CSV table of C-alpha atoms (C1' of nucleotides) in Angstrom, one decimal:
chain,number,residue,atom,x,y,z
T,19,UNK,CA,-8.4,31.1,-22.9
T,20,UNK,CA,-6.4,28.7,-20.6
T,21,UNK,CA,-3.8,27.1,-22.5
T,22,UNK,CA,-4.4,23.9,-21.0
T,23,UNK,CA,-7.7,22.5,-20.0
T,24,UNK,CA,-5.3,20.3,-17.0
T,25,UNK,CA,-1.7,19.1,-16.9
T,26,UNK,CA,-0.3,16.5,-18.5
T,27,UNK,CA,-0.4,13.0,-17.3
T,28,UNK,CA,3.5,11.8,-16.0
T,29,UNK,CA,4.5,8.5,-14.3
T,30,UNK,CA,5.3,11.2,-10.6
T,31,UNK,CA,2.0,12.1,-10.2
T,32,UNK,CA,0.4,8.4,-11.0
T,33,UNK,CA,2.3,7.7,-8.5
T,34,UNK,CA,1.6,10.3,-6.1
T,35,UNK,CA,-1.7,10.1,-6.8
T,36,UNK,CA,-1.8,5.7,-5.7
T,37,UNK,CA,-0.2,6.7,-2.7
T,38,UNK,CA,-2.5,9.3,-1.6
T,39,UNK,CA,-4.7,6.3,-1.8
T,40,UNK,CA,-3.1,3.2,-0.5
T,41,UNK,CA,-2.6,5.4,2.9
T,42,UNK,CA,-6.9,6.6,2.5
T,43,UNK,CA,-8.5,3.2,1.4
T,44,UNK,CA,-5.6,0.7,1.6
T,45,UNK,CA,-3.3,-1.3,-1.0
T,46,UNK,CA,-6.4,-4.1,-1.7
T,47,UNK,CA,-8.7,-0.8,-2.6
T,48,UNK,CA,-6.5,0.3,-5.3
T,49,UNK,CA,-7.0,-0.1,-9.1
T,50,UNK,CA,-5.5,1.6,-12.3
T,51,UNK,CA,-10.1,2.1,-12.9
T,52,UNK,CA,-10.4,3.9,-9.3
T,53,UNK,CA,-6.5,5.4,-9.8
T,54,UNK,CA,-7.0,7.0,-13.1
T,55,UNK,CA,-10.5,7.8,-11.9
T,56,UNK,CA,-8.3,9.8,-9.6
T,57,UNK,CA,-6.4,12.0,-12.5
T,58,UNK,CA,-9.1,12.4,-14.3
T,59,UNK,CA,-8.6,10.1,-16.9
T,60,UNK,CA,-9.5,7.0,-18.1
T,61,UNK,CA,-7.5,3.3,-17.5
T,62,UNK,CA,-5.4,2.4,-20.5
T,63,UNK,CA,-4.1,5.6,-19.8
T,64,UNK,CA,-2.1,5.4,-17.0
T,65,UNK,CA,-0.2,2.7,-19.3
T,66,UNK,CA,1.4,5.6,-21.2
T,67,UNK,CA,3.6,5.9,-17.6
T,68,UNK,CA,3.8,2.5,-16.1
T,69,UNK,CA,4.0,-0.4,-17.1
T,70,UNK,CA,1.5,-2.1,-15.2
T,71,UNK,CA,0.0,-2.5,-11.3
T,72,UNK,CA,3.1,-4.1,-10.0
T,73,UNK,CA,4.9,-1.2,-11.2
T,74,UNK,CA,2.4,1.0,-9.8
T,75,UNK,CA,2.9,-0.7,-6.4
T,76,UNK,CA,6.9,-1.3,-6.9
T,77,UNK,CA,7.5,2.6,-7.3
T,78,UNK,CA,5.3,4.0,-3.7
T,79,UNK,CA,6.7,0.9,-2.4
T,80,UNK,CA,9.9,2.5,-2.9
T,81,UNK,CA,8.7,6.8,-2.3
T,82,UNK,CA,9.1,5.6,1.3
T,83,UNK,CA,12.8,4.3,2.2
T,84,UNK,CA,13.3,7.5,-0.3
T,85,UNK,CA,11.7,9.6,2.6
T,86,UNK,CA,14.4,8.3,5.2
T,87,UNK,CA,16.0,11.1,6.8
T,88,UNK,CA,19.4,10.1,6.8
T,89,UNK,CA,21.1,11.5,10.2
T,90,UNK,CA,24.1,13.7,9.7
T,91,UNK,CA,27.3,12.0,12.4
T,92,UNK,CA,28.1,13.0,15.7
T,93,UNK,CA,30.7,12.0,17.5
T,94,UNK,CA,28.6,9.7,19.2
T,95,UNK,CA,27.9,5.9,17.0
T,96,UNK,CA,25.0,4.8,19.6
T,97,UNK,CA,23.2,8.3,19.3
T,98,UNK,CA,23.7,7.7,15.9
T,99,UNK,CA,22.6,4.3,16.0
T,100,UNK,CA,19.5,5.6,17.7
T,101,UNK,CA,18.9,8.5,15.7
T,102,UNK,CA,18.6,5.8,11.6
T,103,UNK,CA,15.7,3.3,13.8
T,104,UNK,CA,14.1,6.6,14.5
T,105,UNK,CA,14.9,7.9,11.0
T,106,UNK,CA,13.6,4.7,9.4
T,107,UNK,CA,10.8,4.2,11.0
T,108,UNK,CA,9.2,8.4,11.4
T,109,UNK,CA,9.6,7.7,7.7
T,110,UNK,CA,7.4,3.8,7.4
T,111,UNK,CA,5.0,5.5,10.1
T,112,UNK,CA,4.2,8.8,7.3
T,113,UNK,CA,3.0,5.7,5.1
T,114,UNK,CA,2.1,3.1,7.5
T,115,UNK,CA,-0.5,1.6,5.0
T,116,UNK,CA,2.7,1.8,2.2
T,117,UNK,CA,5.1,0.3,4.4
T,118,UNK,CA,3.6,-2.7,5.0
T,119,UNK,CA,4.7,-2.8,1.2
T,120,UNK,CA,8.0,-1.9,1.8
T,121,UNK,CA,8.7,-4.2,3.7
T,122,UNK,CA,7.0,-6.8,2.7
T,123,UNK,CA,8.7,-6.5,-0.5
T,124,UNK,CA,12.5,-7.4,-0.7
T,125,UNK,CA,14.3,-3.4,-0.1
T,126,UNK,CA,15.6,-2.5,-3.4
T,127,UNK,CA,18.1,0.1,-4.1
T,128,UNK,CA,16.1,2.8,-2.7
T,129,UNK,CA,17.2,1.2,0.5
T,130,UNK,CA,21.1,1.1,0.2
T,131,UNK,CA,21.6,4.7,1.5
T,132,UNK,CA,20.3,3.5,5.3
T,133,UNK,CA,22.6,0.5,4.9
T,134,UNK,CA,25.6,2.9,3.8
T,135,UNK,CA,24.2,4.8,7.0
T,136,UNK,CA,24.0,1.8,9.9
T,137,UNK,CA,27.1,0.3,8.6
T,138,UNK,CA,28.8,3.8,8.5
T,139,UNK,CA,27.5,3.9,11.8
T,140,UNK,CA,28.4,0.0,13.0
T,141,UNK,CA,32.2,0.7,11.7
T,142,UNK,CA,32.6,3.2,14.1
T,143,UNK,CA,31.4,1.3,16.7
T,144,UNK,CA,34.4,-0.6,16.4
T,145,UNK,CA,32.4,-4.0,13.7
T,146,UNK,CA,34.9,-5.1,11.5
T,147,UNK,CA,32.2,-5.4,7.8
T,148,UNK,CA,31.5,-8.8,8.2
T,149,UNK,CA,30.0,-8.4,11.5
T,150,UNK,CA,28.9,-4.7,10.8
T,151,UNK,CA,27.0,-6.4,8.3
T,152,UNK,CA,25.4,-9.0,10.2
T,153,UNK,CA,24.6,-6.0,13.3
T,154,UNK,CA,22.2,-3.8,10.9
T,155,UNK,CA,20.8,-6.8,9.3
T,156,UNK,CA,19.9,-7.4,13.0
T,157,UNK,CA,19.1,-3.9,14.5
T,158,UNK,CA,17.0,-3.8,11.1
T,159,UNK,CA,15.7,-6.5,11.6
T,160,UNK,CA,14.2,-5.6,15.4
T,161,UNK,CA,13.1,-2.1,13.9
T,162,UNK,CA,11.2,-3.7,10.9
T,163,UNK,CA,9.0,-6.7,13.1
T,164,UNK,CA,8.1,-4.1,15.5
T,165,UNK,CA,6.8,-1.8,12.8
T,166,UNK,CA,5.1,-4.7,11.0
T,167,UNK,CA,3.3,-5.0,14.5
T,168,UNK,CA,2.5,-1.5,15.1
T,169,UNK,CA,0.9,-0.9,11.6
T,170,UNK,CA,-1.1,-4.4,11.5
T,171,UNK,CA,-2.5,-3.3,14.9
T,172,UNK,CA,-5.8,-2.0,14.5
T,173,UNK,CA,-7.6,1.0,16.5
T,174,UNK,CA,-7.8,-0.1,20.9
T,175,UNK,CA,-9.8,-3.0,21.3
T,176,UNK,CA,-11.9,-3.1,24.4
T,177,UNK,CA,-12.9,-6.6,24.7
T,178,UNK,CA,-9.4,-7.6,24.3
T,179,UNK,CA,-8.1,-7.7,28.2
T,180,UNK,CA,-11.3,-10.4,29.3
T,181,UNK,CA,-10.9,-12.5,26.8
T,182,UNK,CA,-7.6,-13.2,27.3
T,183,UNK,CA,-8.2,-13.7,30.6
T,184,UNK,CA,-11.2,-16.3,29.5
T,185,UNK,CA,-8.3,-18.3,27.5
T,186,UNK,CA,-6.9,-20.0,31.2
T,187,UNK,CA,-4.4,-20.1,30.2
T,188,UNK,CA,-1.6,-18.5,33.7
T,189,UNK,CA,0.6,-15.9,33.2
T,190,UNK,CA,-1.9,-14.9,30.0
T,191,UNK,CA,-4.0,-13.9,32.5
T,192,UNK,CA,-1.6,-12.6,34.8
T,193,UNK,CA,-0.4,-10.2,32.2
T,194,UNK,CA,-3.2,-10.0,30.2
T,195,UNK,CA,-3.7,-5.7,31.6
T,196,UNK,CA,-0.7,-5.1,29.5
T,197,UNK,CA,-1.0,-7.2,27.3
T,198,UNK,CA,-3.7,-5.7,26.3
T,199,UNK,CA,-2.6,-2.0,26.1
T,200,UNK,CA,0.3,-1.0,23.1
T,201,UNK,CA,2.3,1.6,23.9
T,202,UNK,CA,4.2,2.0,20.3
T,203,UNK,CA,6.0,4.0,21.2
T,204,UNK,CA,7.7,3.1,24.6
T,205,UNK,CA,7.9,-0.5,23.5
T,206,UNK,CA,9.9,0.3,20.4
T,207,UNK,CA,12.7,2.5,23.0
T,208,UNK,CA,13.0,-0.9,25.1
T,209,UNK,CA,13.7,-3.5,22.7
T,210,UNK,CA,15.9,-0.2,20.6
T,211,UNK,CA,18.2,0.1,24.2
T,212,UNK,CA,18.8,-3.7,24.6
T,213,UNK,CA,19.6,-4.4,21.0
T,214,UNK,CA,22.2,-1.5,21.9
T,215,UNK,CA,23.0,-2.8,24.5
T,216,UNK,CA,24.1,-6.2,22.8
T,217,UNK,CA,25.4,-4.7,20.1
T,218,UNK,CA,27.6,-2.5,22.9
T,219,UNK,CA,28.8,-5.6,24.3
T,220,UNK,CA,30.4,-7.0,20.9
T,221,UNK,CA,31.4,-3.4,19.5
T,222,UNK,CA,33.8,-3.5,22.2
T,223,UNK,CA,34.8,-6.9,22.5
T,224,UNK,CA,35.4,-6.7,18.6
T,225,UNK,CA,37.7,-4.1,18.7
T,226,UNK,CA,37.4,-1.3,21.3
T,227,UNK,CA,38.7,-2.2,24.6
T,228,UNK,CA,40.6,-5.0,26.8
T,229,UNK,CA,36.7,-5.7,27.8
T,230,UNK,CA,36.4,-9.7,28.2
T,231,UNK,CA,34.6,-12.7,25.7
C,1,UNK,CA,-21.0,-49.9,-5.5
C,2,UNK,CA,-19.0,-46.9,-4.2
C,3,UNK,CA,-21.1,-45.7,-2.3
C,4,UNK,CA,-19.9,-42.3,-2.4
C,5,UNK,CA,-18.2,-40.8,-5.6
C,6,UNK,CA,-15.6,-38.6,-3.4
C,7,UNK,CA,-15.3,-38.1,-0.4
C,8,UNK,CA,-18.0,-34.9,1.1
C,9,UNK,CA,-16.8,-31.2,1.3
C,10,UNK,CA,-15.6,-29.7,4.8
C,11,UNK,CA,-13.7,-26.6,5.7
C,12,UNK,CA,-10.7,-28.6,6.8
C,13,UNK,CA,-10.4,-30.0,3.6
C,14,UNK,CA,-10.6,-26.6,1.8
C,15,UNK,CA,-8.7,-25.2,4.3
C,16,UNK,CA,-5.7,-27.4,3.3
C,17,UNK,CA,-6.0,-27.1,0.1
C,18,UNK,CA,-5.6,-23.3,-0.3
C,19,UNK,CA,-2.5,-24.1,2.0
C,20,UNK,CA,-1.1,-26.4,-0.2
C,21,UNK,CA,-1.8,-23.8,-2.9
C,22,UNK,CA,-0.3,-21.0,-1.7
C,23,UNK,CA,2.7,-23.1,-0.6
C,24,UNK,CA,2.9,-24.1,-4.5
C,25,UNK,CA,1.6,-20.6,-6.5
C,26,UNK,CA,1.3,-18.2,-3.6
C,27,UNK,CA,-1.2,-16.3,-2.5
C,28,UNK,CA,-1.6,-13.8,-5.1
C,29,UNK,CA,-2.2,-16.9,-7.9
C,30,UNK,CA,-5.5,-18.2,-5.5
C,31,UNK,CA,-8.7,-18.1,-6.1
C,32,UNK,CA,-12.3,-19.6,-4.9
C,33,UNK,CA,-12.7,-21.2,-8.7
C,34,UNK,CA,-9.1,-22.7,-8.9
C,35,UNK,CA,-9.5,-23.5,-5.2
C,36,UNK,CA,-13.0,-25.3,-6.2
C,37,UNK,CA,-11.3,-26.6,-8.9
C,38,UNK,CA,-8.5,-29.0,-6.4
C,39,UNK,CA,-11.4,-29.9,-4.5
C,40,UNK,CA,-13.4,-31.5,-8.0
C,41,UNK,CA,-16.5,-28.6,-7.5
C,42,UNK,CA,-17.8,-25.6,-8.7
C,43,UNK,CA,-16.4,-22.2,-6.3
C,44,UNK,CA,-19.8,-21.2,-5.1
C,45,UNK,CA,-19.9,-24.6,-3.7
C,46,UNK,CA,-16.8,-23.8,-1.0
C,47,UNK,CA,-19.6,-20.6,0.6
C,48,UNK,CA,-21.5,-24.1,2.0
C,49,UNK,CA,-18.0,-24.1,4.3
C,50,UNK,CA,-16.3,-20.7,3.8
C,51,UNK,CA,-17.8,-17.6,4.5
C,52,UNK,CA,-15.4,-15.1,1.8
C,53,UNK,CA,-12.3,-15.6,0.8
C,54,UNK,CA,-11.0,-13.3,3.4
C,55,UNK,CA,-12.0,-16.9,5.7
C,56,UNK,CA,-9.7,-19.0,3.4
C,57,UNK,CA,-6.6,-16.8,4.1
C,58,UNK,CA,-7.1,-16.4,8.0
C,59,UNK,CA,-7.6,-19.6,8.4
C,60,UNK,CA,-4.3,-20.6,6.3
C,61,UNK,CA,-2.4,-18.2,8.4
C,62,UNK,CA,-3.4,-19.7,11.2
C,63,UNK,CA,-2.3,-22.7,10.6
C,64,UNK,CA,1.0,-21.1,10.6
C,65,UNK,CA,0.8,-20.5,14.2
C,66,UNK,CA,-0.8,-23.7,14.9
C,67,UNK,CA,2.0,-25.0,14.0
C,68,UNK,CA,4.4,-23.7,16.3
C,69,UNK,CA,5.6,-26.8,18.3
C,70,UNK,CA,5.7,-25.4,21.6
C,71,UNK,CA,9.4,-27.2,23.4
C,72,UNK,CA,9.1,-28.6,26.9
C,73,UNK,CA,10.4,-26.2,30.3
C,74,UNK,CA,14.3,-26.9,31.3
C,75,UNK,CA,16.3,-25.8,34.3
C,76,UNK,CA,18.0,-23.2,31.7
C,77,UNK,CA,15.4,-20.1,30.8
C,78,UNK,CA,17.4,-19.1,27.9
C,79,UNK,CA,17.8,-22.8,26.7
C,80,UNK,CA,14.2,-22.4,26.3
C,81,UNK,CA,13.7,-18.7,24.8
C,82,UNK,CA,15.6,-20.2,22.4
C,83,UNK,CA,14.3,-23.6,21.5
C,84,UNK,CA,11.0,-21.2,21.2
C,85,UNK,CA,12.3,-18.3,19.0
C,86,UNK,CA,13.6,-21.8,17.0
C,87,UNK,CA,10.2,-23.7,16.8
C,88,UNK,CA,8.2,-19.9,15.8
C,89,UNK,CA,11.5,-19.9,13.7
C,90,UNK,CA,10.2,-23.3,11.7
C,91,UNK,CA,7.1,-23.7,12.4
C,92,UNK,CA,6.8,-20.2,9.1
C,93,UNK,CA,9.6,-21.8,7.5
C,94,UNK,CA,7.7,-24.8,6.9
C,95,UNK,CA,5.4,-22.7,4.9
C,96,UNK,CA,7.0,-19.8,3.8
C,97,UNK,CA,4.8,-18.0,1.4
C,98,UNK,CA,1.2,-18.7,3.6
C,99,UNK,CA,3.9,-17.2,6.6
C,100,UNK,CA,4.5,-14.1,5.1
C,101,UNK,CA,0.2,-13.5,5.2
C,102,UNK,CA,0.3,-14.6,9.3
C,103,UNK,CA,3.2,-12.5,10.1
C,104,UNK,CA,1.0,-9.3,8.2
C,105,UNK,CA,-1.7,-10.2,9.8
C,106,UNK,CA,-2.8,-9.0,13.4
C,107,UNK,CA,-1.1,-12.3,15.5
C,108,UNK,CA,-4.4,-13.3,16.6
C,109,UNK,CA,-5.7,-16.3,19.2
C,110,UNK,CA,-3.7,-18.8,17.5
C,111,UNK,CA,-0.4,-16.8,18.4
C,112,UNK,CA,-1.8,-17.1,22.6
C,113,UNK,CA,-0.2,-19.9,23.3
C,114,UNK,CA,2.9,-19.0,22.2
C,115,UNK,CA,2.2,-16.4,23.9
C,116,UNK,CA,1.9,-18.1,27.1
C,117,UNK,CA,5.6,-19.8,26.6
C,118,UNK,CA,7.1,-16.9,25.7
C,119,UNK,CA,5.9,-15.2,29.2
C,120,UNK,CA,6.8,-18.0,31.1
C,121,UNK,CA,10.0,-18.2,30.4
C,122,UNK,CA,10.5,-14.8,30.7
C,123,UNK,CA,9.5,-14.4,34.2
C,124,UNK,CA,11.5,-17.9,34.9
C,125,UNK,CA,14.4,-15.3,33.8
C,126,UNK,CA,13.3,-12.9,36.7
C,127,UNK,CA,11.3,-10.6,34.9
C,128,UNK,CA,7.9,-9.3,35.7
C,129,UNK,CA,4.7,-9.9,34.2
C,130,UNK,CA,4.9,-6.0,32.4
C,131,UNK,CA,8.4,-6.6,31.6
C,132,UNK,CA,8.1,-10.2,30.6
C,133,UNK,CA,5.5,-8.5,27.9
C,134,UNK,CA,7.3,-5.8,26.8
C,135,UNK,CA,10.7,-9.1,26.6
C,136,UNK,CA,7.7,-11.3,24.9
C,137,UNK,CA,7.4,-8.3,22.4
C,138,UNK,CA,11.4,-7.2,21.9
C,139,UNK,CA,12.0,-11.0,20.9
C,140,UNK,CA,9.4,-12.2,18.9
C,141,UNK,CA,10.0,-8.4,16.5
C,142,UNK,CA,13.5,-9.5,16.7
C,143,UNK,CA,12.6,-13.4,15.0
C,144,UNK,CA,9.7,-11.8,12.6
C,145,UNK,CA,11.7,-9.1,11.1
C,146,UNK,CA,13.6,-12.0,10.9
C,147,UNK,CA,12.4,-14.2,8.7
C,148,UNK,CA,10.2,-11.2,6.6
C,149,UNK,CA,13.5,-10.6,5.5
C,150,UNK,CA,14.3,-14.8,5.3
C,151,UNK,CA,10.7,-16.4,3.6
C,152,UNK,CA,11.1,-12.3,0.8
C,153,UNK,CA,14.1,-12.8,-0.3
C,154,UNK,CA,14.7,-15.3,-3.8
C,155,UNK,CA,17.6,-17.1,-4.5
C,156,UNK,CA,21.0,-16.1,-4.9
C,157,UNK,CA,21.8,-13.2,-6.5
C,158,UNK,CA,25.2,-13.3,-9.1
C,159,UNK,CA,24.8,-9.6,-10.2
C,160,UNK,CA,24.2,-7.7,-7.1
C,161,UNK,CA,27.8,-8.0,-5.3
C,162,UNK,CA,28.7,-5.6,-8.5
C,163,UNK,CA,26.2,-3.8,-8.3
C,164,UNK,CA,26.2,-3.7,-4.8
C,165,UNK,CA,29.5,-2.3,-5.6
C,166,UNK,CA,28.8,0.3,-8.4
C,167,UNK,CA,27.1,2.8,-5.6
C,168,UNK,CA,30.0,4.1,-4.7
C,169,UNK,CA,29.1,3.8,-1.0
C,170,UNK,CA,31.9,3.1,0.9
C,171,UNK,CA,31.0,1.0,3.7
C,172,UNK,CA,28.2,-1.0,1.5
C,173,UNK,CA,31.4,-1.4,-1.4
C,174,UNK,CA,33.5,-2.2,1.4
C,175,UNK,CA,31.0,-4.7,2.6
C,176,UNK,CA,29.7,-5.5,-1.0
C,177,UNK,CA,31.1,-9.3,-0.4
C,178,UNK,CA,29.1,-9.8,2.3
C,179,UNK,CA,26.3,-8.3,1.8
C,180,UNK,CA,25.1,-10.5,-1.2
C,181,UNK,CA,25.3,-13.6,0.9
C,182,UNK,CA,22.7,-14.2,2.9
C,183,UNK,CA,23.8,-17.0,5.8
C,184,UNK,CA,20.1,-16.4,6.7
C,185,UNK,CA,20.4,-19.3,9.5
C,186,UNK,CA,24.2,-17.9,11.1
C,187,UNK,CA,22.5,-14.6,10.7
C,188,UNK,CA,19.1,-15.2,12.9
C,189,UNK,CA,21.8,-17.3,15.9
C,190,UNK,CA,23.8,-14.1,16.0
C,191,UNK,CA,21.2,-11.9,16.8
C,192,UNK,CA,19.7,-14.4,19.1
C,193,UNK,CA,23.0,-14.6,20.5
C,194,UNK,CA,22.4,-10.7,21.3
C,195,UNK,CA,19.3,-10.5,22.2
C,196,UNK,CA,19.2,-13.5,24.6
C,197,UNK,CA,22.5,-11.5,25.8
C,198,UNK,CA,20.6,-8.3,26.4
C,199,UNK,CA,18.0,-10.3,28.2
C,200,UNK,CA,19.8,-11.9,30.9
C,201,UNK,CA,22.0,-8.7,31.7
C,202,UNK,CA,17.8,-6.8,32.4
C,203,UNK,CA,16.5,-9.6,34.5
C,204,UNK,CA,19.9,-10.0,36.3
C,205,UNK,CA,18.5,-6.4,36.6
C,206,UNK,CA,15.1,-6.4,37.3
C,207,UNK,CA,15.1,-9.8,39.8
C,208,UNK,CA,17.6,-12.2,40.2
C,209,UNK,CA,21.0,-10.8,41.2
C,210,UNK,CA,23.2,-8.3,43.3
C,211,UNK,CA,24.0,-6.4,40.2
C,212,UNK,CA,24.2,-3.1,38.9
C,213,UNK,CA,21.4,-0.9,37.2
P,9,DG,C1',-44.6,-41.1,1.5
P,10,DG,C1',-43.8,-37.5,2.4
P,11,DA,C1',-41.1,-33.3,4.3
P,12,DT,C1',-37.3,-31.3,5.8
P,13,DT,C1',-32.5,-30.4,5.6
P,14,DC,C1',-28.4,-30.3,3.3
P,15,DC,C1',-25.0,-29.1,-0.2
P,16,DA,C1',-23.3,-28.8,-5.1
P,17,DC,C1',-24.5,-27.1,-9.4
P,18,DT,C1',-26.1,-22.8,-12.5
P,19,DT,C1',-26.4,-18.6,-13.7
P,20,DA,C1',-25.4,-13.5,-13.1
P,21,DC,C1',-23.4,-9.1,-12.3
P,22,DG,C1',-20.2,-6.1,-11.7
P,23,DG,C1',-15.8,-4.7,-11.4
P,24,DC,C1',-10.4,-5.8,-12.5
P,25,DG,C1',-5.8,-6.0,-15.4
P,26,DT,C1',-4.4,-5.1,-19.4
P,27,DA,C1',-4.0,-6.4,-25.1
P,28,DA,C1',-5.0,-4.6,-29.4
P,29,DG,C1',-6.7,-1.2,-32.1
P,30,DC,C1',-8.1,4.3,-32.4
P,31,DT,C1',-8.0,9.5,-31.9
P,32,DT,C1',-6.8,13.8,-31.7
P,33,DG,C1',-3.8,17.3,-30.2
P,34,DT,C1',0.8,18.9,-31.3
P,35,DC,C1',4.8,20.7,-33.6
P,36,DA,C1',9.3,20.0,-37.3
P,37,DA,C1',10.4,19.4,-41.9
P,38,DC,C1',9.7,21.2,-46.2
J,4,DG,C1',0.1,25.9,-45.3
J,5,DT,C1',0.7,21.0,-45.6
J,6,DT,C1',2.3,17.0,-44.5
J,7,DG,C1',3.9,13.2,-42.0
J,8,DA,C1',6.2,11.7,-37.6
J,9,DC,C1',5.1,10.9,-32.7
J,10,DA,C1',3.1,11.3,-27.9
J,11,DA,C1',-0.6,10.5,-24.9
J,12,DG,C1',-4.7,10.5,-24.0
J,13,DC,C1',-9.9,7.5,-25.5
J,14,DT,C1',-12.3,3.5,-26.8
J,15,DT,C1',-13.3,-1.9,-26.7
J,16,DA,C1',-13.0,-6.4,-25.9
J,17,DC,C1',-11.1,-10.6,-23.7
J,18,DG,C1',-10.2,-13.4,-19.5
J,19,DC,C1',-10.7,-13.9,-14.7
J,20,DC,C1',-12.3,-12.5,-10.4
J,21,DG,C1',-15.3,-12.8,-5.7
J,22,DT,C1',-19.8,-13.3,-4.9
J,23,DA,C1',-25.1,-12.6,-4.1
J,24,DA,C1',-29.4,-15.2,-5.6
J,25,DG,C1',-31.9,-19.0,-6.9
J,26,DT,C1',-32.4,-24.6,-8.7
J,27,DG,C1',-32.1,-29.1,-7.6
J,28,DG,C1',-31.6,-33.7,-5.9
J,29,DA,C1',-30.3,-36.8,-2.6
J,30,DA,C1',-30.3,-37.9,2.2
J,31,DT,C1',-32.6,-38.0,7.1
J,32,DC,C1',-36.5,-37.8,9.7
J,33,DC,C1',-41.7,-38.3,11.1
DNA sequence: GGATTCCACTTACGGCGTAAGCTTGTCAAC
DNA sequence: GTTGACAAGCTTACGCCGTAAGTGGAATCC
């Protein structure tokens, strides 16, 4: 009576399953056979919809950038820059294991709208196109560096602080209490403010106000 | 007459060969069998010296940090901070393919001396231990983000600029000329100066001068 | 000289990505 | 209603992979 035993396979279904598997068990656990099994199908059937395994990995990496919810512009470019960085960060943290893939691979076309938004913010801040490219890359480098640390760090580890003290290095021992913990969110904000402050200085110097430099 | 047909295997020789292979052909091309062949030995013999493949990868990732040539302190903390960042960057670029491994994995004990140096620089800049931890992580996040882009980007691609213009996005099209090229060194310096400027402001506000905030 | 220890070797297993070919269900054209 | 083409599943097979388990010969110590 059921007209169809199951949903037909499709590239989208394959990619969605792959993303789910990677988030559950990590990239290294993804195999074409397990992916097929997840979809109730044999491995080779996947090749009717994707070119090969690398194609699958590329596809799930792109999803992360496609998921960046670009914030609408306001009158204040600093607010917008922060919102854009936050949106990028949120998209990455929504799929952390896939995000490390996305960040490592070269950012392809799905990242272009993000670039557009960044360049627009920085143009409104007063940068000319060339400076805006440099500034956007600086901002992105910081956000990505932060994300990499956050994604890579496992659960809190009780043994880290004593181990750091035991190194005998004075500055490390002195700061061991702070090195052992990771307030990722707060640290991200600290550095982001810092970078934005610096960009604001450069923007003023470049175009807007009468300030020095 | 030769007392020994060949050098005996050792963990160091295995790790050195693995590093060389990874730099030549990439991580994904490293297998225990090829590594053994490179050493004139069968695959299973490697397991007398390393625990497993992951152990090998950890070991080569550590080499990168071990190779950071920590610069001697001077009287100017900004000079020292820049020198430290440069040294880190140089070590990573000396083994680019291994470095992406190192940066992705959580930075382990070989990275501790680098942390010590960073904290020392920032303490001399006037940060208290907690602020110094935040500041060093910000600085490192920027340097790592930059490195990731530089390492990930392949050779220059002639077709990128027209492709960017063709997206129809106004800011991207306007800046396509600058987005298509990668002056990695110059861009690294631009952002590093920017971050250091911002850190200098915070340092003054935190401890040294009579300035505001 | 016999025992012990080291270390490379052989064999084997299960899992991997995917090339090549086969089967089956669907549907348009006659 | 039959036929033929095609899409999309399945099966088989190959050569890789990491590594568990066991073998054998040389060097080292009593």
